[in-house]
Amino acid sequence: MATSDKYDRQLRLWGARGQEKLMSTKLLLLNAGPTGSEILKNVVLPGVGSFEICDDHIVSESDLGNNFFVTAADLNRPRAQVVTEWMLEMNSDVTGTFLVKRPSDVIAKDISYVNGFNLVVATQLVEPSLSALAKHCQEHAIPLLVLHSFGLFGYLRLQI
């Protein structure tokens, strides 16, 4: 299938230039819980260029009821690895990697890690990590999407 056929809907929505920008995006997802995984799915399907998941959680029973991208067969495996594998199955044009580390530790020890990405999506990140990340992203002109959910409620903040 030709790329233009595969992405026909997206091309009609945001045009060739928009698709090119999406396909050149290097996205960093901090925490691959249900919200982060759904956001990632919604950019993997239309063809985001590449992504990396930074998450230190191990798949547990509590993940099974609320994250569509983990199964009982994934119990006791790193959630970052499991979600990466599922995402890569959804679109062969996308590349993805994972880092099994706590996002707050990465931010505290080497905030320049995010400089290799041109979009950062942070979910369920707490202070002071969130403030440090927001400041760094603003100083380096890296768009930051922050999401936090509480059951059926949540918020989203976009910093560009």
mmCIF file of N, CA and C in Angstrom, residues 26-128:
data_model
loop_
_atom_site.group_PDB
_atom_site.id
_atom_site.type_symbol
_atom_site.label_atom_id
_atom_site.label_comp_id
_atom_site.label_asym_id
_atom_site.label_seq_id
_atom_site.Cartn_x
_atom_site.Cartn_y
_atom_site.Cartn_z
ATOM 1 N N LYS A 26 9.608 13.580 16.577
ATOM 2 C CA LYS A 26 10.247 12.660 17.524
ATOM 3 C C LYS A 26 9.599 12.934 18.873
ATOM 4 N N LEU A 27 8.722 12.045 19.295
ATOM 5 C CA LEU A 27 7.894 12.246 20.479
ATOM 6 C C LEU A 27 8.460 11.483 21.664
ATOM 7 N N LEU A 28 8.485 12.124 22.816
ATOM 8 C CA LEU A 28 8.854 11.478 24.073
ATOM 9 C C LEU A 28 7.610 11.384 24.935
ATOM 10 N N LEU A 29 7.258 10.172 25.356
ATOM 11 C CA LEU A 29 6.137 9.959 26.273
ATOM 12 C C LEU A 29 6.693 9.612 27.642
ATOM 13 N N LEU A 30 6.340 10.419 28.631
ATOM 14 C CA LEU A 30 6.734 10.161 30.011
ATOM 15 C C LEU A 30 5.551 9.526 30.730
ATOM 16 N N ASN A 31 5.665 8.266 31.034
ATOM 17 C CA ASN A 31 4.663 7.417 31.687
ATOM 18 C C ASN A 31 3.651 6.881 30.675
ATOM 19 N N ALA A 32 3.610 5.564 30.571
ATOM 20 C CA ALA A 32 2.744 4.892 29.593
ATOM 21 C C ALA A 32 1.522 4.282 30.259
ATOM 22 N N GLY A 33 0.893 5.049 31.141
ATOM 23 C CA GLY A 33 -0.360 4.609 31.729
ATOM 24 C C GLY A 33 -1.459 4.686 30.682
ATOM 25 N N PRO A 34 -2.713 4.540 31.097
ATOM 26 C CA PRO A 34 -3.807 4.541 30.133
ATOM 27 C C PRO A 34 -3.896 5.827 29.307
ATOM 28 N N THR A 35 -3.752 6.970 29.937
ATOM 29 C CA THR A 35 -3.856 8.239 29.215
ATOM 30 C C THR A 35 -2.707 8.400 28.225
ATOM 31 N N GLY A 36 -1.497 8.162 28.670
ATOM 32 C CA GLY A 36 -0.337 8.282 27.794
ATOM 33 C C GLY A 36 -0.375 7.304 26.638
ATOM 34 N N SER A 37 -0.802 6.078 26.914
ATOM 35 C CA SER A 37 -0.876 5.060 25.860
ATOM 36 C C SER A 37 -1.903 5.436 24.800
ATOM 37 N N GLU A 38 -3.034 5.975 25.216
ATOM 38 C CA GLU A 38 -4.065 6.395 24.259
ATOM 39 C C GLU A 38 -3.591 7.571 23.414
ATOM 40 N N ILE A 39 -2.932 8.527 24.037
ATOM 41 C CA ILE A 39 -2.384 9.661 23.284
ATOM 42 C C ILE A 39 -1.387 9.146 22.245
ATOM 43 N N LEU A 40 -0.509 8.243 22.679
ATOM 44 C CA LEU A 40 0.501 7.708 21.767
ATOM 45 C C LEU A 40 -0.146 6.956 20.610
ATOM 46 N N LYS A 41 -1.146 6.152 20.908
ATOM 47 C CA LYS A 41 -1.862 5.426 19.844
ATOM 48 C C LYS A 41 -2.406 6.394 18.797
ATOM 49 N N ASN A 42 -2.927 7.523 19.274
ATOM 50 C CA ASN A 42 -3.555 8.484 18.370
ATOM 51 C C ASN A 42 -2.565 9.259 17.503
ATOM 52 N N VAL A 43 -1.282 9.139 17.760
ATOM 53 C CA VAL A 43 -0.291 9.711 16.846
ATOM 54 C C VAL A 43 0.469 8.623 16.089
ATOM 55 N N VAL A 44 0.498 7.413 16.629
ATOM 56 C CA VAL A 44 1.144 6.296 15.927
ATOM 57 C C VAL A 44 0.309 5.890 14.715
ATOM 58 N N LEU A 45 -0.986 5.779 14.873
ATOM 59 C CA LEU A 45 -1.834 5.357 13.755
ATOM 60 C C LEU A 45 -1.706 6.269 12.534
ATOM 61 N N PRO A 46 -1.733 7.593 12.691
ATOM 62 C CA PRO A 46 -1.564 8.441 11.509
ATOM 63 C C PRO A 46 -0.112 8.618 11.063
ATOM 64 N N GLY A 47 0.853 8.035 11.774
ATOM 65 C CA GLY A 47 2.213 8.004 11.261
ATOM 66 C C GLY A 47 3.223 8.951 11.866
ATOM 67 N N VAL A 48 3.209 9.132 13.195
ATOM 68 C CA VAL A 48 4.269 9.920 13.825
ATOM 69 C C VAL A 48 5.615 9.302 13.444
ATOM 70 N N GLY A 49 6.639 10.125 13.311
ATOM 71 C CA GLY A 49 7.937 9.617 12.870
ATOM 72 C C GLY A 49 8.534 8.586 13.808
ATOM 73 N N SER A 50 8.729 8.982 15.064
ATOM 74 C CA SER A 50 9.298 8.061 16.046
ATOM 75 C C SER A 50 8.850 8.481 17.439
ATOM 76 N N PHE A 51 8.974 7.544 18.357
ATOM 77 C CA PHE A 51 8.626 7.834 19.745
ATOM 78 C C PHE A 51 9.548 7.068 20.677
ATOM 79 N N GLU A 52 9.618 7.564 21.897
ATOM 80 C CA GLU A 52 10.292 6.832 22.970
ATOM 81 C C GLU A 52 9.415 6.941 24.202
ATOM 82 N N ILE A 53 9.278 5.830 24.911
ATOM 83 C CA ILE A 53 8.523 5.807 26.159
ATOM 84 C C ILE A 53 9.512 5.703 27.309
ATOM 85 N N CYS A 54 9.378 6.600 28.269
ATOM 86 C CA CYS A 54 10.168 6.555 29.496
ATOM 87 C C CYS A 54 9.200 6.250 30.635
ATOM 88 N N ASP A 55 9.346 5.084 31.235
ATOM 89 C CA ASP A 55 8.414 4.619 32.266
ATOM 90 C C ASP A 55 9.114 3.516 33.049
ATOM 91 N N ASP A 56 9.018 3.564 34.362
ATOM 92 C CA ASP A 56 9.675 2.538 35.176
ATOM 93 C C ASP A 56 8.708 1.514 35.761
ATOM 94 N N HIS A 57 7.429 1.641 35.457
ATOM 95 C CA HIS A 57 6.445 0.731 36.038
ATOM 96 C C HIS A 57 6.529 -0.665 35.424
ATOM 97 N N ILE A 58 6.200 -1.633 36.234
ATOM 98 C CA ILE A 58 6.079 -3.022 35.805
ATOM 99 C C ILE A 58 4.584 -3.304 35.678
ATOM 100 N N VAL A 59 4.168 -3.982 34.624
ATOM 101 C CA VAL A 59 2.745 -4.274 34.417
ATOM 102 C C VAL A 59 2.224 -5.086 35.599
ATOM 103 N N SER A 60 1.139 -4.584 36.194
ATOM 104 C CA SER A 60 0.517 -5.243 37.342
ATOM 105 C C SER A 60 -0.960 -5.494 37.056
ATOM 106 N N GLU A 61 -1.614 -6.167 37.973
ATOM 107 C CA GLU A 61 -3.050 -6.456 37.835
ATOM 108 C C GLU A 61 -3.855 -5.175 37.631
ATOM 109 N N SER A 62 -3.470 -4.100 38.309
ATOM 110 C CA SER A 62 -4.234 -2.852 38.197
ATOM 111 C C SER A 62 -4.158 -2.254 36.789
ATOM 112 N N ASP A 63 -3.113 -2.562 36.042
ATOM 113 C CA ASP A 63 -3.013 -2.076 34.659
ATOM 114 C C ASP A 63 -4.006 -2.774 33.738
ATOM 115 N N LEU A 64 -4.337 -4.013 34.055
ATOM 116 C CA LEU A 64 -5.169 -4.815 33.156
ATOM 117 C C LEU A 64 -6.564 -4.241 32.970
ATOM 118 N N GLY A 65 -7.095 -3.602 33.970
ATOM 119 C CA GLY A 65 -8.451 -3.086 33.887
ATOM 120 C C GLY A 65 -8.578 -1.726 33.242
ATOM 121 N N ASN A 66 -7.453 -1.030 33.032
ATOM 122 C CA ASN A 66 -7.596 0.330 32.518
ATOM 123 C C ASN A 66 -6.643 0.707 31.388
ATOM 124 N N ASN A 67 -5.793 -0.191 30.945
ATOM 125 C CA ASN A 67 -4.870 0.118 29.851
ATOM 126 C C ASN A 67 -5.044 -0.933 28.763
ATOM 127 N N PHE A 68 -5.575 -0.515 27.613
ATOM 128 C CA PHE A 68 -5.857 -1.449 26.520
ATOM 129 C C PHE A 68 -4.598 -2.066 25.924
ATOM 130 N N PHE A 69 -3.443 -1.531 26.255
ATOM 131 C CA PHE A 69 -2.207 -1.975 25.621
ATOM 132 C C PHE A 69 -1.367 -2.888 26.501
ATOM 133 N N VAL A 70 -1.986 -3.485 27.505
ATOM 134 C CA VAL A 70 -1.338 -4.523 28.307
ATOM 135 C C VAL A 70 -2.331 -5.665 28.492
ATOM 136 N N THR A 71 -1.807 -6.877 28.569
ATOM 137 C CA THR A 71 -2.648 -8.058 28.765
ATOM 138 C C THR A 71 -2.101 -8.863 29.934
ATOM 139 N N ALA A 72 -2.844 -9.875 30.325
ATOM 140 C CA ALA A 72 -2.401 -10.740 31.416
ATOM 141 C C ALA A 72 -1.063 -11.395 31.087
ATOM 142 N N ALA A 73 -0.804 -11.642 29.824
ATOM 143 C CA ALA A 73 0.480 -12.238 29.416
ATOM 144 C C ALA A 73 1.647 -11.280 29.659
ATOM 145 N N ASP A 74 1.348 -9.996 29.848
ATOM 146 C CA ASP A 74 2.395 -8.993 30.049
ATOM 147 C C ASP A 74 2.719 -8.736 31.515
ATOM 148 N N LEU A 75 2.023 -9.394 32.427
ATOM 149 C CA LEU A 75 2.262 -9.177 33.855
ATOM 150 C C LEU A 75 3.739 -9.354 34.184
ATOM 151 N N ASN A 76 4.235 -8.467 35.038
ATOM 152 C CA ASN A 76 5.617 -8.478 35.533
ATOM 153 C C ASN A 76 6.659 -8.102 34.481
ATOM 154 N N ARG A 77 6.219 -7.552 33.357
ATOM 155 C CA ARG A 77 7.144 -7.039 32.341
ATOM 156 C C ARG A 77 7.153 -5.509 32.415
ATOM 157 N N PRO A 78 8.217 -4.865 31.963
ATOM 158 C CA PRO A 78 8.237 -3.398 31.962
ATOM 159 C C PRO A 78 7.133 -2.828 31.067
ATOM 160 N N ARG A 79 6.343 -1.924 31.648
ATOM 161 C CA ARG A 79 5.225 -1.344 30.905
ATOM 162 C C ARG A 79 5.708 -0.580 29.673
ATOM 163 N N ALA A 80 6.845 0.095 29.772
ATOM 164 C CA ALA A 80 7.380 0.831 28.622
ATOM 165 C C ALA A 80 7.646 -0.112 27.454
ATOM 166 N N GLN A 81 8.196 -1.265 27.743
ATOM 167 C CA GLN A 81 8.500 -2.239 26.689
ATOM 168 C C GLN A 81 7.226 -2.802 26.075
ATOM 169 N N VAL A 82 6.278 -3.168 26.920
ATOM 170 C CA VAL A 82 5.027 -3.771 26.449
ATOM 171 C C VAL A 82 4.263 -2.803 25.546
ATOM 172 N N VAL A 83 4.097 -1.564 25.998
ATOM 173 C CA VAL A 83 3.348 -0.582 25.207
ATOM 174 C C VAL A 83 4.093 -0.269 23.906
ATOM 175 N N THR A 84 5.406 -0.197 23.960
ATOM 176 C CA THR A 84 6.190 0.025 22.736
ATOM 177 C C THR A 84 5.937 -1.085 21.727
ATOM 178 N N GLU A 85 5.963 -2.328 22.180
ATOM 179 C CA GLU A 85 5.727 -3.463 21.278
ATOM 180 C C GLU A 85 4.354 -3.383 20.623
ATOM 181 N N TRP A 86 3.316 -3.054 21.417
ATOM 182 C CA TRP A 86 1.962 -2.940 20.865
ATOM 183 C C TRP A 86 1.878 -1.807 19.848
ATOM 184 N N MET A 87 2.490 -0.679 20.166
ATOM 185 C CA MET A 87 2.432 0.472 19.251
ATOM 186 C C MET A 87 3.108 0.155 17.922
ATOM 187 N N LEU A 88 4.237 -0.525 17.978
ATOM 188 C CA LEU A 88 4.968 -0.842 16.749
ATOM 189 C C LEU A 88 4.204 -1.821 15.870
ATOM 190 N N GLU A 89 3.357 -2.644 16.474
ATOM 191 C CA GLU A 89 2.514 -3.552 15.689
ATOM 192 C C GLU A 89 1.440 -2.793 14.919
ATOM 193 N N MET A 90 1.055 -1.625 15.418
ATOM 194 C CA MET A 90 -0.043 -0.871 14.819
ATOM 195 C C MET A 90 0.355 -0.117 13.559
ATOM 196 N N ASN A 91 1.649 0.218 13.411
ATOM 197 C CA ASN A 91 2.076 0.968 12.228
ATOM 198 C C ASN A 91 3.548 0.674 11.950
ATOM 199 N N SER A 92 3.801 -0.036 10.886
ATOM 200 C CA SER A 92 5.171 -0.440 10.552
ATOM 201 C C SER A 92 6.035 0.723 10.061
ATOM 202 N N ASP A 93 5.431 1.866 9.761
ATOM 203 C CA ASP A 93 6.203 3.035 9.327
ATOM 204 C C ASP A 93 6.814 3.797 10.501
ATOM 205 N N VAL A 94 6.377 3.497 11.705
ATOM 206 C CA VAL A 94 6.799 4.222 12.901
ATOM 207 C C VAL A 94 7.912 3.447 13.599
ATOM 208 N N THR A 95 8.887 4.169 14.145
ATOM 209 C CA THR A 95 9.914 3.532 14.965
ATOM 210 C C THR A 95 9.693 3.940 16.412
ATOM 211 N N GLY A 96 10.014 3.042 17.313
ATOM 212 C CA GLY A 96 9.817 3.322 18.724
ATOM 213 C C GLY A 96 10.832 2.610 19.585
ATOM 214 N N THR A 97 11.181 3.259 20.683
ATOM 215 C CA THR A 97 12.099 2.687 21.662
ATOM 216 C C THR A 97 11.524 2.947 23.045
ATOM 217 N N PHE A 98 12.172 2.363 24.042
ATOM 218 C CA PHE A 98 11.708 2.574 25.409
ATOM 219 C C PHE A 98 12.900 2.678 26.344
ATOM 220 N N LEU A 99 12.668 3.334 27.466
ATOM 221 C CA LEU A 99 13.663 3.500 28.512
ATOM 222 C C LEU A 99 12.976 3.152 29.820
ATOM 223 N N VAL A 100 13.452 2.114 30.490
ATOM 224 C CA VAL A 100 12.838 1.692 31.748
ATOM 225 C C VAL A 100 13.511 2.458 32.889
ATOM 226 N N LYS A 101 13.054 3.681 33.064
ATOM 227 C CA LYS A 101 13.535 4.546 34.140
ATOM 228 C C LYS A 101 12.380 5.417 34.599
ATOM 229 N N ARG A 102 12.447 5.843 35.836
ATOM 230 C CA ARG A 102 11.433 6.746 36.380
ATOM 231 C C ARG A 102 11.609 8.127 35.740
ATOM 232 N N PRO A 103 10.570 8.650 35.107
ATOM 233 C CA PRO A 103 10.698 9.957 34.455
ATOM 234 C C PRO A 103 11.213 11.056 35.384
ATOM 235 N N SER A 104 10.761 11.080 36.632
ATOM 236 C CA SER A 104 11.219 12.126 37.553
ATOM 237 C C SER A 104 12.716 12.012 37.825
ATOM 238 N N ASP A 105 13.256 10.790 37.837
ATOM 239 C CA ASP A 105 14.703 10.612 38.018
ATOM 240 C C ASP A 105 15.467 11.105 36.797
ATOM 241 N N VAL A 106 14.949 10.804 35.614
ATOM 242 C CA VAL A 106 15.598 11.261 34.376
ATOM 243 C C VAL A 106 15.615 12.787 34.334
ATOM 244 N N ILE A 107 14.499 13.404 34.694
ATOM 245 C CA ILE A 107 14.406 14.865 34.692
ATOM 246 C C ILE A 107 15.380 15.460 35.705
ATOM 247 N N ALA A 108 15.473 14.860 36.887
ATOM 248 C CA ALA A 108 16.354 15.380 37.938
ATOM 249 C C ALA A 108 17.833 15.202 37.601
ATOM 250 N N LYS A 109 18.175 14.088 36.969
ATOM 251 C CA LYS A 109 19.591 13.774 36.733
ATOM 252 C C LYS A 109 20.125 14.296 35.408
ATOM 253 N N ASP A 110 19.293 14.317 34.363
ATOM 254 C CA ASP A 110 19.772 14.741 33.040
ATOM 255 C C ASP A 110 18.620 15.290 32.209
ATOM 256 N N ILE A 111 18.200 16.494 32.537
ATOM 257 C CA ILE A 111 17.067 17.109 31.842
ATOM 258 C C ILE A 111 17.351 17.296 30.353
ATOM 259 N N SER A 112 18.618 17.348 29.966
ATOM 260 C CA SER A 112 18.957 17.525 28.548
ATOM 261 C C SER A 112 18.543 16.315 27.710
ATOM 262 N N TYR A 113 18.176 15.226 28.363
ATOM 263 C CA TYR A 113 17.658 14.032 27.677
ATOM 264 C C TYR A 113 16.504 14.395 26.740
ATOM 265 N N VAL A 114 15.664 15.340 27.141
ATOM 266 C CA VAL A 114 14.494 15.695 26.331
ATOM 267 C C VAL A 114 14.857 16.493 25.078
ATOM 268 N N ASN A 115 16.089 16.979 24.995
ATOM 269 C CA ASN A 115 16.498 17.785 23.841
ATOM 270 C C ASN A 115 16.521 16.996 22.541
ATOM 271 N N GLY A 116 16.541 15.679 22.622
ATOM 272 C CA GLY A 116 16.537 14.849 21.422
ATOM 273 C C GLY A 116 15.159 14.668 20.812
ATOM 274 N N PHE A 117 14.168 15.332 21.365
ATOM 275 C CA PHE A 117 12.784 15.176 20.913
ATOM 276 C C PHE A 117 12.222 16.536 20.530
ATOM 277 N N ASN A 118 11.239 16.534 19.621
ATOM 278 C CA ASN A 118 10.606 17.806 19.274
ATOM 279 C C ASN A 118 9.162 17.889 19.747
ATOM 280 N N LEU A 119 8.758 16.942 20.601
ATOM 281 C CA LEU A 119 7.470 16.989 21.295
ATOM 282 C C LEU A 119 7.574 16.100 22.523
ATOM 283 N N VAL A 120 7.164 16.627 23.674
ATOM 284 C CA VAL A 120 7.169 15.858 24.921
ATOM 285 C C VAL A 120 5.737 15.772 25.430
ATOM 286 N N VAL A 121 5.311 14.552 25.751
ATOM 287 C CA VAL A 121 3.997 14.311 26.348
ATOM 288 C C VAL A 121 4.243 13.736 27.734
ATOM 289 N N ALA A 122 3.796 14.449 28.760
ATOM 290 C CA ALA A 122 4.010 14.025 30.145
ATOM 291 C C ALA A 122 2.670 13.708 30.786
ATOM 292 N N THR A 123 2.534 12.496 31.302
ATOM 293 C CA THR A 123 1.297 12.112 31.979
ATOM 294 C C THR A 123 1.608 11.696 33.404
ATOM 295 N N GLN A 124 0.718 12.067 34.302
ATOM 296 C CA GLN A 124 0.804 11.699 35.708
ATOM 297 C C GLN A 124 2.157 12.084 36.315
ATOM 298 N N LEU A 125 2.732 13.179 35.878
ATOM 299 C CA LEU A 125 4.009 13.655 36.403
ATOM 300 C C LEU A 125 3.726 14.649 37.521
ATOM 301 N N VAL A 126 4.441 14.544 38.614
ATOM 302 C CA VAL A 126 4.187 15.389 39.783
ATOM 303 C C VAL A 126 5.289 16.437 39.946
ATOM 304 N N GLU A 127 4.987 17.422 40.785
ATOM 305 C CA GLU A 127 5.980 18.445 41.130
ATOM 306 C C GLU A 127 7.075 17.790 41.960
ATOM 307 N N PRO A 128 8.292 18.283 41.947
ATOM 308 C CA PRO A 128 8.812 19.417 41.189
ATOM 309 C C PRO A 128 9.256 19.050 39.770
#
